[in-house]
Structures are given as C-alpha cells and as structure tokens.
Amino acid sequence: MLRDGVISAVGPAAKIEKLKESKSAELLELDGRVVLPGFVDSHTHLIHAASRAEEYDLKIQGVGYEEIARKGGGILNSVGKLRATTSQDLKARAQLFLERFAEYGTTTIEAKSGYGLDLTSELRILSLHKELDAEQPLEIVSTFLGAHVVPAEYRGKPNGTRDYLRLLEQELIPDVGENGLAEYCDVFCERGAFSVAESRQVLAAGKKHGLRPRVHAEQLSNTGATRLGIQLGAASCDHLEYLKPVDIRALSKSNAVATLLPGCDFHLGLQKYAPARKLIDSGAIVALATDFNPGTSPTLSMAMVLSLACSQLRMTPAETIAAATINAAYSLGRYKKVGSLEAGKQADLAVFEVADYREIPYYFGVNTCWLTMKRGEVIHMRD
Ligand code: NIG
Ligand code: FE
C-alpha cells in the first residue's frame, strides 16, 4: 500500500485488503508481474557531451584503454568535447538519458563530474546535477570528481600535477563544499591518473569541506587505493578488478561498500572481473552499478549489469538484486529512504514483465521493465 509517495504497508494481499485504508485505495493490477525496489545506480558519469564511438574500432582491434588515453583519446577526449558544449546542450542530453534510466527501472542515480577539469566546467556539471535533480523525477546524488586525470593544459609542465592539485584543494573543493554542490568527493587512483599520495591529498581536502570520499580503485592495476579509501572512511571503493587478498580482508572488516562495475570489463573486452564471490563470502558489502560513461561502460541498463554479475561474477540473481538496490542505497547514504520495499520508505518501485525474479538477469540485454514509479508517481509505463 502506498500513500503520499511513501510505502505505508507491505504484505500478502489478504492482510493488506483488511486494512481500513484499503477501502478508499485505488488498486493497481500487476497480473503476477515482479515488483522490486527501483534500482539504485550508485556510480555513473551522467554528464558528458558525446559518445566515444570513434575509439570503439580501436578497442576492438586490441588497442588498450591506457594506450588510447596516451594518444590523447580517453578521458581527455571527453573533456575537450564537454568544454566545447553549452550547459543547455549537456542538460538536454542528460535529460534524455535520465528518461532512459527510468525506462530500465532505475529510480536513484549517483552522478560524477570529471569531464570538465577546470573551474568553470566542473562547476557547470555540478550545477546541472542540482538542476536536473530538482526538475525531473529521478533522484541525483552528486559527486565531485575533479581528480579524474590531470588536464592537458597542466601536463608536461614542471609542476603541472602539483599545480592542478593545488587548484582542486584551494579553489574547487572549498567552492563545491561551501555551495553544497556535491555530497561526495571521488578520485581516479590509477597509473596515468593519480597516485595514492595524491589521492589522499584530494580526499582529505574533500573531507575537510564536508565531502565524503569514494574512490575508483584497483581498476587496471593494484595501487592500494582500496586501503586508502577504507582508512579515510570512504563510502565506497569501486571497480576492484585487481584486488589483493589483503584488500578483500580489509573490505570485509569495513563499512565501505565494494561497488563492482562489470560493464567496464565487458565493454573493454577484459577477462579479469572483480572477485565478487570472495568479497561476498568474506562478508564485504557488495553493490553493483552501471558506471554509465562514454569510455568504459556505455550502458544505463542495470538489468544488463545483473546479467553480467550472474554469468561473470558468479553472483546469484538474489545477490545481484540486493547489490543493485539496498547495498547501493547504503553506499549513497540513503538506505533509510530507498533500496527496499518496507513501510516508511519512499515508493520507488520497478515492475518487471516476468514470472520469476530470476528472469530479470536471465533475459540478458532485454529490458523487461514494465512500469517504474518514483515517490509514488508513475514515471514510465510500457504501452
Ligand atoms: O569509471 N576510470 C575512470 N573513469 C571512468 C572512465 C572514464 C572514461 O574513460 O571516460 C570509469 O571507468
Ligand atoms: Fe567511473
């Protein structure tokens, strides 16, 4: 039973029908379809100007992600495109994607900046997160990722990295914190991006200004980013393909969520997936997300991520659903409001045209989402 956008009671039909409020309630007939909490996609790079389809042929021919980046492609390619795009165009593009997310059953997303990498462009992205959160039904949780890579104009200069870190620490992060433009501060801790020491500097500055850490960790190599994240109280450590046993132990003892993004490995054709089974079996909190972005994971389908998690990460369908809802909500500090179907929680629901919940990941690449509801409002319904 739903009332005023909130779940007021949950249970078998016989019990709900006996409630006093049932008499005046409107019945939504679902004909045996499966209802889940709306997906919480806890890692996306929503705002970007264009795809990187021009890099796709190279990737398929076997040119590596890092090699493409060294040749001026990769993240810097997207940065160039974003800087040349008006906020209005970026917003229109993001709006279309948000409608698509809703069609796939997602009701809350995290969104990272990180394709601006200068003061005005990063602030433009974060302002768009705010505007979009207010103007359309999906909830957007904003993360500052100024430390995605060192931008081109700072590279090759004697103290380029140091100067860019100074810009982040002394200008951008204080501005973002004071104006409430983000809840989280993220960093891409990887060779070719930022070292552990540099990442520590950025995340510590974020914390000082009220931004809780998240970290892109152990995606292409083991850097120690996961242990750094845990040490700094990160909400989430994401990617984790190159996790070591010591990292798994550390995660299992911490409240940091291990957010796995198998869409990246799938898109890049990499064989090394994150050790999901070991993480779950050792007691770590595992979430799944799309990592929707133009470089490594151009998908906004959580169902596809669930399929990959089942077949490649060997997670059970039930584990994938918990990972894509309540565990992801926990990593975004919203588990009291969203991520499960319980009385008192927001009426964020996704209804699937399937006979069994396992059919959601089973039909891979197929969108079985039939209806999506955010705070009790229908935001998508298949005709
Ligand atoms: O999560 N790893 C860093 N950031 C993104 C990729 C960004 C890009 O290639 O545009 C990721 O995979
Ligand atoms: Fe990412």
PDB file of C-alpha atoms in Angstrom, residues 95-199:
ATOM      1  CA  GLN A  95      17.632  14.579 -19.636  1.00  0.00           C
ATOM      2  CA  LEU A  96      17.199  12.027 -22.413  1.00  0.00           C
ATOM      3  CA  PHE A  97      19.448   9.597 -20.566  1.00  0.00           C
ATOM      4  CA  LEU A  98      17.507  10.079 -17.329  1.00  0.00           C
ATOM      5  CA  GLU A  99      14.285   9.144 -19.146  1.00  0.00           C
ATOM      6  CA  ARG A 100      16.040   6.054 -20.429  1.00  0.00           C
ATOM      7  CA  PHE A 101      17.272   5.158 -16.904  1.00  0.00           C
ATOM      8  CA  ALA A 102      13.648   5.295 -15.741  1.00  0.00           C
ATOM      9  CA  GLU A 103      12.592   3.001 -18.595  1.00  0.00           C
ATOM     10  CA  TYR A 104      15.079   0.437 -17.278  1.00  0.00           C
ATOM     11  CA  GLY A 105      13.775   0.583 -13.711  1.00  0.00           C
ATOM     12  CA  THR A 106      16.316   2.918 -12.121  1.00  0.00           C
ATOM     13  CA  THR A 107      14.931   5.488  -9.670  1.00  0.00           C
ATOM     14  CA  THR A 108      18.070   6.900  -7.990  1.00  0.00           C
ATOM     15  CA  ILE A 109      21.472   7.581  -9.528  1.00  0.00           C
ATOM     16  CA  GLU A 110      24.785   8.889  -8.374  1.00  0.00           C
ATOM     17  CA  ALA A 111      26.416  11.233 -10.903  1.00  0.00           C
ATOM     18  CA  LYS A 112      30.065  12.297 -11.037  1.00  0.00           C
ATOM     19  CA  SER A 113      31.638  15.368 -12.552  1.00  0.00           C
ATOM     20  CA  GLY A 114      35.087  14.838 -14.074  1.00  0.00           C
ATOM     21  CA  TYR A 115      34.872  15.680 -17.770  1.00  0.00           C
ATOM     22  CA  GLY A 116      35.345  19.408 -17.120  1.00  0.00           C
ATOM     23  CA  LEU A 117      38.617  19.552 -15.174  1.00  0.00           C
ATOM     24  CA  ASP A 118      38.703  23.330 -14.929  1.00  0.00           C
ATOM     25  CA  LEU A 119      36.896  25.621 -12.551  1.00  0.00           C
ATOM     26  CA  THR A 120      34.021  26.715 -14.769  1.00  0.00           C
ATOM     27  CA  SER A 121      33.441  23.379 -16.482  1.00  0.00           C
ATOM     28  CA  GLU A 122      33.406  21.361 -13.250  1.00  0.00           C
ATOM     29  CA  LEU A 123      31.036  23.855 -11.613  1.00  0.00           C
ATOM     30  CA  ARG A 124      28.816  23.757 -14.704  1.00  0.00           C
ATOM     31  CA  ILE A 125      28.498  19.972 -14.381  1.00  0.00           C
ATOM     32  CA  LEU A 126      27.738  20.078 -10.657  1.00  0.00           C
ATOM     33  CA  SER A 127      25.147  22.815 -11.176  1.00  0.00           C
ATOM     34  CA  LEU A 128      23.481  20.608 -13.792  1.00  0.00           C
ATOM     35  CA  HIS A 129      23.298  17.763 -11.266  1.00  0.00           C
ATOM     36  CA  LYS A 130      21.401  20.118  -8.954  1.00  0.00           C
ATOM     37  CA  GLU A 131      19.086  21.466 -11.645  1.00  0.00           C
ATOM     38  CA  LEU A 132      18.277  18.025 -13.001  1.00  0.00           C
ATOM     39  CA  ASP A 133      17.658  16.672  -9.515  1.00  0.00           C
ATOM     40  CA  ALA A 134      15.085  19.417  -8.965  1.00  0.00           C
ATOM     41  CA  GLU A 135      13.448  19.347 -12.396  1.00  0.00           C
ATOM     42  CA  GLN A 136      12.885  15.673 -13.228  1.00  0.00           C
ATOM     43  CA  PRO A 137      11.747  12.676 -11.142  1.00  0.00           C
ATOM     44  CA  LEU A 138      14.953  10.662 -10.662  1.00  0.00           C
ATOM     45  CA  GLU A 139      16.983  11.464  -7.561  1.00  0.00           C
ATOM     46  CA  ILE A 140      20.560  12.505  -8.374  1.00  0.00           C
ATOM     47  CA  VAL A 141      23.335  12.165  -5.804  1.00  0.00           C
ATOM     48  CA  SER A 142      26.190  14.454  -6.790  1.00  0.00           C
ATOM     49  CA  THR A 143      29.884  13.536  -6.600  1.00  0.00           C
ATOM     50  CA  PHE A 144      32.842  15.790  -7.371  1.00  0.00           C
ATOM     51  CA  LEU A 145      35.471  14.012  -9.496  1.00  0.00           C
ATOM     52  CA  GLY A 146      37.821  16.877 -10.319  1.00  0.00           C
ATOM     53  CA  ALA A 147      40.629  14.355  -9.755  1.00  0.00           C
ATOM     54  CA  HIS A 148      39.721  12.229 -12.779  1.00  0.00           C
ATOM     55  CA  VAL A 149      43.016  12.900 -14.601  1.00  0.00           C
ATOM     56  CA  VAL A 150      45.407  15.860 -14.874  1.00  0.00           C
ATOM     57  CA  PRO A 151      44.002  18.051 -17.666  1.00  0.00           C
ATOM     58  CA  ALA A 152      46.037  18.667 -20.850  1.00  0.00           C
ATOM     59  CA  GLU A 153      46.965  22.261 -20.038  1.00  0.00           C
ATOM     60  CA  TYR A 154      48.813  21.138 -16.865  1.00  0.00           C
ATOM     61  CA  ARG A 155      50.633  18.211 -18.450  1.00  0.00           C
ATOM     62  CA  GLY A 156      54.270  18.419 -19.434  1.00  0.00           C
ATOM     63  CA  LYS A 157      54.769  21.456 -17.193  1.00  0.00           C
ATOM     64  CA  PRO A 158      57.415  21.141 -14.474  1.00  0.00           C
ATOM     65  CA  ASN A 159      54.940  21.236 -11.593  1.00  0.00           C
ATOM     66  CA  GLY A 160      51.772  20.529 -13.555  1.00  0.00           C
ATOM     67  CA  THR A 161      50.290  17.850 -11.331  1.00  0.00           C
ATOM     68  CA  ARG A 162      51.165  19.781  -8.175  1.00  0.00           C
ATOM     69  CA  ASP A 163      49.553  22.930  -9.571  1.00  0.00           C
ATOM     70  CA  TYR A 164      46.393  21.104 -10.611  1.00  0.00           C
ATOM     71  CA  LEU A 165      46.125  19.504  -7.159  1.00  0.00           C
ATOM     72  CA  ARG A 166      46.502  22.969  -5.681  1.00  0.00           C
ATOM     73  CA  LEU A 167      43.593  24.218  -7.828  1.00  0.00           C
ATOM     74  CA  LEU A 168      41.466  21.331  -6.582  1.00  0.00           C
ATOM     75  CA  GLU A 169      42.462  21.745  -2.964  1.00  0.00           C
ATOM     76  CA  GLN A 170      42.433  25.516  -2.683  1.00  0.00           C
ATOM     77  CA  GLU A 171      39.711  26.610  -5.072  1.00  0.00           C
ATOM     78  CA  LEU A 172      37.413  23.925  -6.419  1.00  0.00           C
ATOM     79  CA  ILE A 173      36.852  21.734  -3.366  1.00  0.00           C
ATOM     80  CA  PRO A 174      36.194  24.666  -0.993  1.00  0.00           C
ATOM     81  CA  ASP A 175      33.752  26.129  -3.542  1.00  0.00           C
ATOM     82  CA  VAL A 176      31.952  22.800  -4.045  1.00  0.00           C
ATOM     83  CA  GLY A 177      31.730  22.225  -0.285  1.00  0.00           C
ATOM     84  CA  GLU A 178      30.533  25.710   0.611  1.00  0.00           C
ATOM     85  CA  ASN A 179      27.883  25.816  -2.095  1.00  0.00           C
ATOM     86  CA  GLY A 180      26.607  22.299  -1.383  1.00  0.00           C
ATOM     87  CA  LEU A 181      27.255  21.223  -4.983  1.00  0.00           C
ATOM     88  CA  ALA A 182      28.223  17.645  -4.092  1.00  0.00           C
ATOM     89  CA  GLU A 183      27.941  15.152  -1.244  1.00  0.00           C
ATOM     90  CA  TYR A 184      30.942  13.061  -2.208  1.00  0.00           C
ATOM     91  CA  CYS A 185      34.480  13.553  -3.489  1.00  0.00           C
ATOM     92  CA  ASP A 186      35.909  10.852  -5.753  1.00  0.00           C
ATOM     93  CA  VAL A 187      39.351  10.264  -7.239  1.00  0.00           C
ATOM     94  CA  PHE A 188      40.664   8.047 -10.056  1.00  0.00           C
ATOM     95  CA  CYS A 189      43.616   6.420  -8.267  1.00  0.00           C
ATOM     96  CA  GLU A 190      45.490   4.626 -11.063  1.00  0.00           C
ATOM     97  CA  ARG A 191      48.698   4.774 -13.081  1.00  0.00           C
ATOM     98  CA  GLY A 192      48.227   7.565 -15.606  1.00  0.00           C
ATOM     99  CA  ALA A 193      45.808   9.318 -13.231  1.00  0.00           C
ATOM    100  CA  PHE A 194      46.573   9.967  -9.526  1.00  0.00           C
ATOM    101  CA  SER A 195      48.927   8.174  -7.110  1.00  0.00           C
ATOM    102  CA  VAL A 196      47.868   7.050  -3.634  1.00  0.00           C
ATOM    103  CA  ALA A 197      49.619  10.068  -2.067  1.00  0.00           C
ATOM    104  CA  GLU A 198      47.918  12.484  -4.476  1.00  0.00           C
ATOM    105  CA  SER A 199      44.571  10.756  -3.979  1.00  0.00           C
TER     106      SER A 199
END
